[in-house]
mmCIF file of N, CA, C and O in Angstrom:
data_model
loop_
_atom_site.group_PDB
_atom_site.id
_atom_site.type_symbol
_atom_site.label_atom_id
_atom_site.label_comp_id
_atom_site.label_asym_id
_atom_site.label_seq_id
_atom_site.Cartn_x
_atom_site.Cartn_y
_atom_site.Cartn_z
ATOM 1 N N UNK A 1 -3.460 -84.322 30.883
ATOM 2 C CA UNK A 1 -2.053 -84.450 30.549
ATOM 3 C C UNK A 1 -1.920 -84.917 29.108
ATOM 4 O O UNK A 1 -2.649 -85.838 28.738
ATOM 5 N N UNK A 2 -1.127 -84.414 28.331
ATOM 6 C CA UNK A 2 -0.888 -84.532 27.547
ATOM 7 C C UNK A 2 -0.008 -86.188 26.549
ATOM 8 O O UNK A 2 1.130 -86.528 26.870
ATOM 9 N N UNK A 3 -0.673 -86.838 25.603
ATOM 10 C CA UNK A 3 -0.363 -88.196 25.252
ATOM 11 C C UNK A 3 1.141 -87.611 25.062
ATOM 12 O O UNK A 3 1.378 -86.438 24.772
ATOM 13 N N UNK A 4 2.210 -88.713 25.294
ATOM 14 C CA UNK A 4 3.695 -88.925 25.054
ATOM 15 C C UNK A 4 4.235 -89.843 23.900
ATOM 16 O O UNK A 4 4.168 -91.063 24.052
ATOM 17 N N UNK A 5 4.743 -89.335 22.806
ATOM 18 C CA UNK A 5 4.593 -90.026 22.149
ATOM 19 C C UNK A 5 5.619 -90.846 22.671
ATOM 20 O O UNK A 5 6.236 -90.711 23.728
ATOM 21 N N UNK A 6 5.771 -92.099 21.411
ATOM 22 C CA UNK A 6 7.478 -92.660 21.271
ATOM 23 C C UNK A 6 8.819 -91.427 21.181
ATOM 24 O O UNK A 6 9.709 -91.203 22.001
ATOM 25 N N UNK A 7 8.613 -90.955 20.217
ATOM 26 C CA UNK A 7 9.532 -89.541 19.690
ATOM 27 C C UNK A 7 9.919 -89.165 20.861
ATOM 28 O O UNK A 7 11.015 -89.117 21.418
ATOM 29 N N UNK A 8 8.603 -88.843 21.226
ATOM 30 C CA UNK A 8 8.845 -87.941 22.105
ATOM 31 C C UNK A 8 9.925 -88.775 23.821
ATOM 32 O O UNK A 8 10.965 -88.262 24.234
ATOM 33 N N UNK A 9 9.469 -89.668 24.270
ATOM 34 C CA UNK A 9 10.290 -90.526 25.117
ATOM 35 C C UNK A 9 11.287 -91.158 24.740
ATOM 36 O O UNK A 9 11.786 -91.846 25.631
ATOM 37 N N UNK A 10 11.719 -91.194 23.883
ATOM 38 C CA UNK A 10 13.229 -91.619 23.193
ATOM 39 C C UNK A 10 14.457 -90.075 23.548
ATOM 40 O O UNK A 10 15.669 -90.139 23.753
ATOM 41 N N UNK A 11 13.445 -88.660 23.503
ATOM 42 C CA UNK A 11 14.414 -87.677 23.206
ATOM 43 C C UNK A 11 15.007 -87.281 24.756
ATOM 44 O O UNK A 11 16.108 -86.909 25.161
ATOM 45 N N UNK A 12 13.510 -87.594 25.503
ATOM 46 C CA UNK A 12 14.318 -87.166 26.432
ATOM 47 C C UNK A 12 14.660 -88.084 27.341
ATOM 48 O O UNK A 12 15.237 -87.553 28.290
ATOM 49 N N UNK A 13 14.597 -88.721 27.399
ATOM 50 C CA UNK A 13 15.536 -90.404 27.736
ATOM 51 C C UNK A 13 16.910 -90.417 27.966
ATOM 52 O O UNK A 13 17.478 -91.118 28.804
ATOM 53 N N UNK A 14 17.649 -89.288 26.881
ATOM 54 C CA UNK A 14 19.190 -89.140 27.054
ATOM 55 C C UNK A 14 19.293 -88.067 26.571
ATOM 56 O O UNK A 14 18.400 -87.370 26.090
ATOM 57 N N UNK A 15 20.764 -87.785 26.692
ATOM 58 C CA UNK A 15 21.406 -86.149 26.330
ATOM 59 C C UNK A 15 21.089 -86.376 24.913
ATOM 60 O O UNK A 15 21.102 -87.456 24.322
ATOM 61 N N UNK A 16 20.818 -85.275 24.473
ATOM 62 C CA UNK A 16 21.112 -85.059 22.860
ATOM 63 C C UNK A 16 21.911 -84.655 22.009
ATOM 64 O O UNK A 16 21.651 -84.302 20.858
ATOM 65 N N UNK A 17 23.030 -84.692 22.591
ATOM 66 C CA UNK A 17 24.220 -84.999 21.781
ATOM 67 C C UNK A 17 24.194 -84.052 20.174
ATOM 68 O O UNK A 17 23.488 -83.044 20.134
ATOM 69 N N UNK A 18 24.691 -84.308 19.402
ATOM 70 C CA UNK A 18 24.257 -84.474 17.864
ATOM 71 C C UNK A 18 23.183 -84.532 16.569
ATOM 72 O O UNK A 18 23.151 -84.618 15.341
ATOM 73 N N UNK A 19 22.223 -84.408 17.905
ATOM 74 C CA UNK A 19 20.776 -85.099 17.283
ATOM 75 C C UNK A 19 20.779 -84.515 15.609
ATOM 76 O O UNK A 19 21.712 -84.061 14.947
ATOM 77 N N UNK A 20 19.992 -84.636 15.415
ATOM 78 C CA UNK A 20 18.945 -83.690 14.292
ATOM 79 C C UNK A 20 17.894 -82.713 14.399
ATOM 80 O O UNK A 20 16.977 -83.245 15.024
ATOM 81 N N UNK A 21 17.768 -82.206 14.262
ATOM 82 C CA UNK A 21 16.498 -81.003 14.485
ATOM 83 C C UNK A 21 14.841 -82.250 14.746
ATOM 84 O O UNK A 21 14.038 -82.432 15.661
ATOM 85 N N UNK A 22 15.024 -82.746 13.539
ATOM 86 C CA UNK A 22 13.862 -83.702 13.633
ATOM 87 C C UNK A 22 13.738 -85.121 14.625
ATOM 88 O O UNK A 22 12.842 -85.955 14.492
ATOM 89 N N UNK A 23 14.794 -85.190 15.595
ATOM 90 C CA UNK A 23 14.759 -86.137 16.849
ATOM 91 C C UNK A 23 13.687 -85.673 17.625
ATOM 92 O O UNK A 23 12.972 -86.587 18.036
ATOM 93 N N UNK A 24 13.213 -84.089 18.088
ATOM 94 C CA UNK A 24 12.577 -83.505 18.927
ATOM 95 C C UNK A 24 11.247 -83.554 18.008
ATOM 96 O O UNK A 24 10.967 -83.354 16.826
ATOM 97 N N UNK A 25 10.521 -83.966 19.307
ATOM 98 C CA UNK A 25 9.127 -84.309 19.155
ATOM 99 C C UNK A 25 8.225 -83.611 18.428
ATOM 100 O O UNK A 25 8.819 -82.539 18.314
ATOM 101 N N UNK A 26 7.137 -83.477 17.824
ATOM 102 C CA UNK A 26 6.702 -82.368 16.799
ATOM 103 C C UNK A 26 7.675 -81.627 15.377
ATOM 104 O O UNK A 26 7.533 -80.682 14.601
ATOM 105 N N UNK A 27 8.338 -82.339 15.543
ATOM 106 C CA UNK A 27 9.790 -81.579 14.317
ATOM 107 C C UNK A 27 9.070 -82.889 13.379
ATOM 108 O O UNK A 27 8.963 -84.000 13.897
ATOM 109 N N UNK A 28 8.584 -82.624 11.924
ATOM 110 C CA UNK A 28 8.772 -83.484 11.399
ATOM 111 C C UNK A 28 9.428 -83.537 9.910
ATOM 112 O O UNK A 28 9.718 -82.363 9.683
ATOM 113 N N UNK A 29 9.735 -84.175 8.992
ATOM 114 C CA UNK A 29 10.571 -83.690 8.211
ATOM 115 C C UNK A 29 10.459 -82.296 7.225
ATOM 116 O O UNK A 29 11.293 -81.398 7.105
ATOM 117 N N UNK A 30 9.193 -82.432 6.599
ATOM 118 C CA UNK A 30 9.205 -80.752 6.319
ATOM 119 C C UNK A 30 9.637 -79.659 7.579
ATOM 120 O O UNK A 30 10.632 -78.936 7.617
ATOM 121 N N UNK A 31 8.521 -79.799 8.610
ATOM 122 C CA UNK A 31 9.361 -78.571 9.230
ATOM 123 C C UNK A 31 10.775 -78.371 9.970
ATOM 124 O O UNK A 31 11.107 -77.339 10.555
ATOM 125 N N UNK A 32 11.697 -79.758 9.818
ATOM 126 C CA UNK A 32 12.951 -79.885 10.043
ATOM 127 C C UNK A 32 13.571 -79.209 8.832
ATOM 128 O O UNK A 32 14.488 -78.395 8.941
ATOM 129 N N UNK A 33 12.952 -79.631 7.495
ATOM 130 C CA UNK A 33 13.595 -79.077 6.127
ATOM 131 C C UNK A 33 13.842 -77.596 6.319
ATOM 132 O O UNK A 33 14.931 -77.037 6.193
ATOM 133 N N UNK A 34 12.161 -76.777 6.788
ATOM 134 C CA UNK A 34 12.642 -75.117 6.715
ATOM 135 C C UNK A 34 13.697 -74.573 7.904
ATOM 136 O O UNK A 34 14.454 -73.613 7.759
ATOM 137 N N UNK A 35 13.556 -75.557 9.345
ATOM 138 C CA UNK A 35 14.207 -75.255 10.510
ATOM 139 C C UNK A 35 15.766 -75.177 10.051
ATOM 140 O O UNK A 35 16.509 -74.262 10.403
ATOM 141 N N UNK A 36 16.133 -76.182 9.277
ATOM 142 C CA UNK A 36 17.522 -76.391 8.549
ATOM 143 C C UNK A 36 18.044 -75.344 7.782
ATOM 144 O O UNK A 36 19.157 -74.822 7.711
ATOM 145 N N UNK A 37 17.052 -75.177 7.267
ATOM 146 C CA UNK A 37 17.393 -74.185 5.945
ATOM 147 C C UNK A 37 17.637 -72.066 6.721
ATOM 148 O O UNK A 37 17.823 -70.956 6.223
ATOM 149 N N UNK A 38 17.470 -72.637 8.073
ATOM 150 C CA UNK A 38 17.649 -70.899 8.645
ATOM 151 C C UNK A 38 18.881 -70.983 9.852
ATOM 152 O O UNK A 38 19.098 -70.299 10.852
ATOM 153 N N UNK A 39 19.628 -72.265 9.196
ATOM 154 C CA UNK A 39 20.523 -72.637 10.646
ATOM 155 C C UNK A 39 20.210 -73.307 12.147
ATOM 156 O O UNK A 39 21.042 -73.422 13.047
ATOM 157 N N UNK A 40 18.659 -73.764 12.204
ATOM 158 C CA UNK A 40 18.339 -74.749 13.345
ATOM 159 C C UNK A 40 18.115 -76.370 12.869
ATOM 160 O O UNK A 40 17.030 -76.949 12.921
ATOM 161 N N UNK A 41 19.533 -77.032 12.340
ATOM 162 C CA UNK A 41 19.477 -78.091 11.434
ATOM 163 C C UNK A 41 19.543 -79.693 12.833
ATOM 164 O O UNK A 41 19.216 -80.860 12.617
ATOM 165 N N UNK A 42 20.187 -78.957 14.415
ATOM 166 C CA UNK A 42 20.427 -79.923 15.191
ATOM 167 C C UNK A 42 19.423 -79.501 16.443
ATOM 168 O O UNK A 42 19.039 -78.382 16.786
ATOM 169 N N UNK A 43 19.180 -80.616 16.918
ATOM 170 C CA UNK A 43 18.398 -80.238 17.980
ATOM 171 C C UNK A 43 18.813 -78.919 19.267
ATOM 172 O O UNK A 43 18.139 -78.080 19.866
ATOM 173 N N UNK A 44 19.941 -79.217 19.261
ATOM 174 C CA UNK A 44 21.008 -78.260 20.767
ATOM 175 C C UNK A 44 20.686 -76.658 20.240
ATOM 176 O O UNK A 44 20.526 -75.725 21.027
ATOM 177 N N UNK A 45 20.623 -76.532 18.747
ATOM 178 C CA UNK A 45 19.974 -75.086 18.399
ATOM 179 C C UNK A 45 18.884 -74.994 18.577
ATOM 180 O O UNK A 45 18.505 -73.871 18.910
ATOM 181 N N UNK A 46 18.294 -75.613 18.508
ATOM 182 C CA UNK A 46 16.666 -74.925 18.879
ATOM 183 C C UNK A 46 16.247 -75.360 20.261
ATOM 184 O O UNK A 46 15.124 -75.245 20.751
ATOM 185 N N UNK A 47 17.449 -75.937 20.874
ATOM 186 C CA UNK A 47 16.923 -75.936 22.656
ATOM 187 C C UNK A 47 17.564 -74.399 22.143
ATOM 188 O O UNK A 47 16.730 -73.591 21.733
ATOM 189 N N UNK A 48 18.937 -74.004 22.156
ATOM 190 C CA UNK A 48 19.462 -72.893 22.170
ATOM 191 C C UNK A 48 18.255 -71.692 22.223
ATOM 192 O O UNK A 48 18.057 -70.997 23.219
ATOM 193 N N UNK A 49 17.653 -71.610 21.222
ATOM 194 C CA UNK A 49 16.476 -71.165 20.851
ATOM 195 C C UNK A 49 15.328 -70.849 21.790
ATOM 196 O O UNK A 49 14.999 -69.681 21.995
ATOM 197 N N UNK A 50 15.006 -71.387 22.092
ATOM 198 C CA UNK A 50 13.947 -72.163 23.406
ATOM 199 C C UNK A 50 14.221 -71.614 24.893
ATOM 200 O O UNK A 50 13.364 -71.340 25.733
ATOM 201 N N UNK A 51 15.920 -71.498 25.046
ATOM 202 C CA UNK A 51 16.345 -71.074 26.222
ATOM 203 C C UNK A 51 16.409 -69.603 26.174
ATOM 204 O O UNK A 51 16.543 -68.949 27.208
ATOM 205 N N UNK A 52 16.300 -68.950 24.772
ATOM 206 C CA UNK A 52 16.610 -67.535 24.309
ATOM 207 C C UNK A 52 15.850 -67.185 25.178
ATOM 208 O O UNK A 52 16.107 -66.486 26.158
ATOM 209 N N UNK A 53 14.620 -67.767 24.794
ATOM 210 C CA UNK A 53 13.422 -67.387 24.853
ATOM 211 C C UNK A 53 12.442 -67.696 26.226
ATOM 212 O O UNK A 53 11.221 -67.713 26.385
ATOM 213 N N UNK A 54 13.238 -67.858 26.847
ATOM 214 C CA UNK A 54 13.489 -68.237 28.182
ATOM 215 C C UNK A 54 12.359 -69.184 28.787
ATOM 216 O O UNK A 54 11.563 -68.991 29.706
ATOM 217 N N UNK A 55 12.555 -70.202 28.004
ATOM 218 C CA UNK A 55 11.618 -71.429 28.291
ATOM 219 C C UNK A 55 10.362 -71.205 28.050
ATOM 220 O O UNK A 55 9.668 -72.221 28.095
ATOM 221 N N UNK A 56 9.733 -70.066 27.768
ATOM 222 C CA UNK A 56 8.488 -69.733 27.826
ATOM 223 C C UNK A 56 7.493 -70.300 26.612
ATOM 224 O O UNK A 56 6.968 -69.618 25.732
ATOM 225 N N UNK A 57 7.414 -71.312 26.753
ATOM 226 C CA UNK A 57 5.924 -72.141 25.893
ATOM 227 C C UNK A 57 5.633 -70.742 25.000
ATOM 228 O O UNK A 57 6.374 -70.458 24.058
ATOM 229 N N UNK A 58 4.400 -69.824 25.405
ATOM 230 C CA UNK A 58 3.820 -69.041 24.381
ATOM 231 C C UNK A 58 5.002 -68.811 23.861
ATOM 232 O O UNK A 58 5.282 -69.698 23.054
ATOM 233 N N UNK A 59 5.888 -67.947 23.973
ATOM 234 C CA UNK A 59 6.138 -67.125 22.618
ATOM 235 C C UNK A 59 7.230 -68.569 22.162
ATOM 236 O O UNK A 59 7.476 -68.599 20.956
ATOM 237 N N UNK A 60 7.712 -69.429 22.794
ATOM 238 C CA UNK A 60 7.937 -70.304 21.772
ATOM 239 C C UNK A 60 7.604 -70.637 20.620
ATOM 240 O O UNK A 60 8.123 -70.312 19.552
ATOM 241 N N UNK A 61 6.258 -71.650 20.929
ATOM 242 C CA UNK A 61 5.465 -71.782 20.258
ATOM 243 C C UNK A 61 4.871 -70.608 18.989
ATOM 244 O O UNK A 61 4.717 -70.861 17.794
ATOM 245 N N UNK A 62 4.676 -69.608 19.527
ATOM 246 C CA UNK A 62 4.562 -67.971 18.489
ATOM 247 C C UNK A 62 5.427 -68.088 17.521
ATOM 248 O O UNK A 62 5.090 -68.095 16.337
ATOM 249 N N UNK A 63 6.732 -68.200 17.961
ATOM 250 C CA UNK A 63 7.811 -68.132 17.218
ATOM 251 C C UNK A 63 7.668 -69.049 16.456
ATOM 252 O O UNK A 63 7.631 -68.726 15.269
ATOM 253 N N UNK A 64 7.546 -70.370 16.751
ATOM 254 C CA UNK A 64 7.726 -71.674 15.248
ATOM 255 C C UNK A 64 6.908 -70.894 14.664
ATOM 256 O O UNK A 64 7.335 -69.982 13.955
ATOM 257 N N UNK A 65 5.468 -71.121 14.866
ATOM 258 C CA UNK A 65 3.943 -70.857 14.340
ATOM 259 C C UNK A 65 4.912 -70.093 12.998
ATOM 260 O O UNK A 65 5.312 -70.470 11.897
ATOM 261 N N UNK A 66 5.007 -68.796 13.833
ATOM 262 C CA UNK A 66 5.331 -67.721 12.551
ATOM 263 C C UNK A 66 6.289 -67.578 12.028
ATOM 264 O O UNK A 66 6.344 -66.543 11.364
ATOM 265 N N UNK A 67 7.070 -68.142 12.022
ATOM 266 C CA UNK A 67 8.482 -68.056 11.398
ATOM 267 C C UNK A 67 8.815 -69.169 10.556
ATOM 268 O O UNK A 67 9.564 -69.057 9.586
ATOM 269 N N UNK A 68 8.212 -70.359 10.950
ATOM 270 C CA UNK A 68 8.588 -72.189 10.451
ATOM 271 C C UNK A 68 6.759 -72.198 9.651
ATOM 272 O O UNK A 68 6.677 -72.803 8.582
ATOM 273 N N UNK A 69 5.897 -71.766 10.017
ATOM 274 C CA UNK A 69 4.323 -72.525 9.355
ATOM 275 C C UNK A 69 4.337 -74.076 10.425
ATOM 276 O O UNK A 69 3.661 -75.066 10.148
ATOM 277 N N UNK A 70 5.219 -73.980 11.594
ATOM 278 C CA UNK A 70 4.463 -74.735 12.303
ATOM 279 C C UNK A 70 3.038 -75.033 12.687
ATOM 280 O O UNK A 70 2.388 -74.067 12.286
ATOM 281 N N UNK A 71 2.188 -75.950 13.304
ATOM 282 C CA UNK A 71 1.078 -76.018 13.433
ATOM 283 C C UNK A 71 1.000 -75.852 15.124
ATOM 284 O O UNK A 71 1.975 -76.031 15.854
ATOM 285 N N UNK A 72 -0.184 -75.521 15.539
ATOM 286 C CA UNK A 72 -0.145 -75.360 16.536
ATOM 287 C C UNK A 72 -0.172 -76.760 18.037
ATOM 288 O O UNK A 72 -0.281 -76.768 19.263
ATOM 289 N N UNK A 73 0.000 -77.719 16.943
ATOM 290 C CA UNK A 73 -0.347 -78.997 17.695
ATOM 291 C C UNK A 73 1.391 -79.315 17.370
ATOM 292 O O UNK A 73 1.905 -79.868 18.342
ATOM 293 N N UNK A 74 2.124 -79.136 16.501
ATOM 294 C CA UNK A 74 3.561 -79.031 16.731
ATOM 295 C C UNK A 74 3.924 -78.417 17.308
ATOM 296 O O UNK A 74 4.774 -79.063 17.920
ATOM 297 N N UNK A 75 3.934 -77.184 17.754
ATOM 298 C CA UNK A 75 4.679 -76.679 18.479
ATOM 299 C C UNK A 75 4.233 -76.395 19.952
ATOM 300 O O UNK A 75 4.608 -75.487 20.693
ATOM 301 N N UNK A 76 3.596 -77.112 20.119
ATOM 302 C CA UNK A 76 3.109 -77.632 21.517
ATOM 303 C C UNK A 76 3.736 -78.844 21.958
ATOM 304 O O UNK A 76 4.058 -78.997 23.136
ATOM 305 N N UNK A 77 3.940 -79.771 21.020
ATOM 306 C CA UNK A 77 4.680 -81.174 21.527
ATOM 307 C C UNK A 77 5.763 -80.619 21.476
ATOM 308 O O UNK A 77 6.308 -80.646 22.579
ATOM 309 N N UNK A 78 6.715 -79.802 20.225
ATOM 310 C CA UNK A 78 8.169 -79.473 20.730
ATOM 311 C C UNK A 78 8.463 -78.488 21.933
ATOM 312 O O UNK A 78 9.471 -78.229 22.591
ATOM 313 N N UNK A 79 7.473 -78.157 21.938
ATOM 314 C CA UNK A 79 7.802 -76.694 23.358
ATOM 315 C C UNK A 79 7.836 -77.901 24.590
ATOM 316 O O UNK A 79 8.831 -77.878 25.315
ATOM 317 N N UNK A 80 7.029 -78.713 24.797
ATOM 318 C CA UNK A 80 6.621 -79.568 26.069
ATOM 319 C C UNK A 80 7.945 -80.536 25.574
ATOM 320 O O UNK A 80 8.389 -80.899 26.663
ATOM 321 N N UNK A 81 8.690 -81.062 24.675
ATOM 322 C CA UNK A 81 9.642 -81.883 24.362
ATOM 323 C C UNK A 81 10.570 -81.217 25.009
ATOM 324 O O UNK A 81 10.963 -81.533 26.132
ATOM 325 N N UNK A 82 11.049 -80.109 24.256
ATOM 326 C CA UNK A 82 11.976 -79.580 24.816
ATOM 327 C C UNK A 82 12.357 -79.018 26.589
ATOM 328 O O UNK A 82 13.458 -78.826 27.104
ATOM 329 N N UNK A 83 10.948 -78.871 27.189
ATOM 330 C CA UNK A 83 10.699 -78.212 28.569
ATOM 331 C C UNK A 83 11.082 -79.709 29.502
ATOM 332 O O UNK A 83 11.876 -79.790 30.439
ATOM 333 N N UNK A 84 10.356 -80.665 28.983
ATOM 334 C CA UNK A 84 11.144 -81.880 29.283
ATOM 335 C C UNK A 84 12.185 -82.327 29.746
ATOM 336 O O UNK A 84 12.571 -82.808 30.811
ATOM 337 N N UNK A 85 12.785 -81.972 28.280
ATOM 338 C CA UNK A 85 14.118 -82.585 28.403
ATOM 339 C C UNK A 85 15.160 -81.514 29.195
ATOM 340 O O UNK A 85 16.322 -81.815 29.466
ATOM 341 N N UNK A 86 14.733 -80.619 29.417
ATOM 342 C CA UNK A 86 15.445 -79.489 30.330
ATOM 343 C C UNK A 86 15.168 -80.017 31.805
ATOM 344 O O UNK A 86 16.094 -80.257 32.580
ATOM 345 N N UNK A 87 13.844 -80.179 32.136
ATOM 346 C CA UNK A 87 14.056 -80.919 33.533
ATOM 347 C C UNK A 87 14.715 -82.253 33.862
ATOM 348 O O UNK A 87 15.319 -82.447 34.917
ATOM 349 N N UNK A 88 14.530 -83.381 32.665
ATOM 350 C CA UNK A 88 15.708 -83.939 33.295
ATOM 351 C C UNK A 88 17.114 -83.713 32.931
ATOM 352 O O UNK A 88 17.710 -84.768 33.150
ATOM 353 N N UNK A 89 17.896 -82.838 32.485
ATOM 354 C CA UNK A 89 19.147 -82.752 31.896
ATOM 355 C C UNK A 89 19.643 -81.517 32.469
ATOM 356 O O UNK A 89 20.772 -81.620 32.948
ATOM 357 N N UNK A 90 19.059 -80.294 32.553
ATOM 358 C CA UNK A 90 19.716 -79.087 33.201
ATOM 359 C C UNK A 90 19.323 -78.754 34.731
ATOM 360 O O UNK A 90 19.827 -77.787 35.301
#
């Protein structure tokens, strides 16, 4: 099982409201900077995102990788952040 961070148990702890792109776990400020800069500046868009994509980890993850220069150890904590916070909230 995978370590949890702080980040990461703060996000999904409660609704996310307003957040920032960089509240969700693995988002860190550079790759919040490029996520921002293509219109995924709050967290609720890139669940948006995430749900497109119909929860599905791989091509999630595919998608940051290649589109953001995510790393593959980021977008594993935000895919599992986000899958998270969908089980307790939706």
């Amino acid at each position: 099982m995978a370590t949890r961070t702080q980040k990461f148990k703060a996000f999904v702890s409660e609704p996310m409201g307003d957040k920032d792109v960089t509240a969700v776990d693995g988002i860190n400020d550079e790759l919040g900077l490029k996520l921002a800069a293509k219109g995924f500046d709050k967290a609720y868009i890139l669940l948006g995102q995430f749900l497109l994509l119909k929860k599905d980890h791989a091509v999630f993850q595919r998608w940051l990788k290649g589109a953001y220069g995510a790393s593959p150890s980021q977008a594993q904590r935000c895919a599992s952040c986000l899958m998270d916070w969908c089980y307790a909230f939706l």
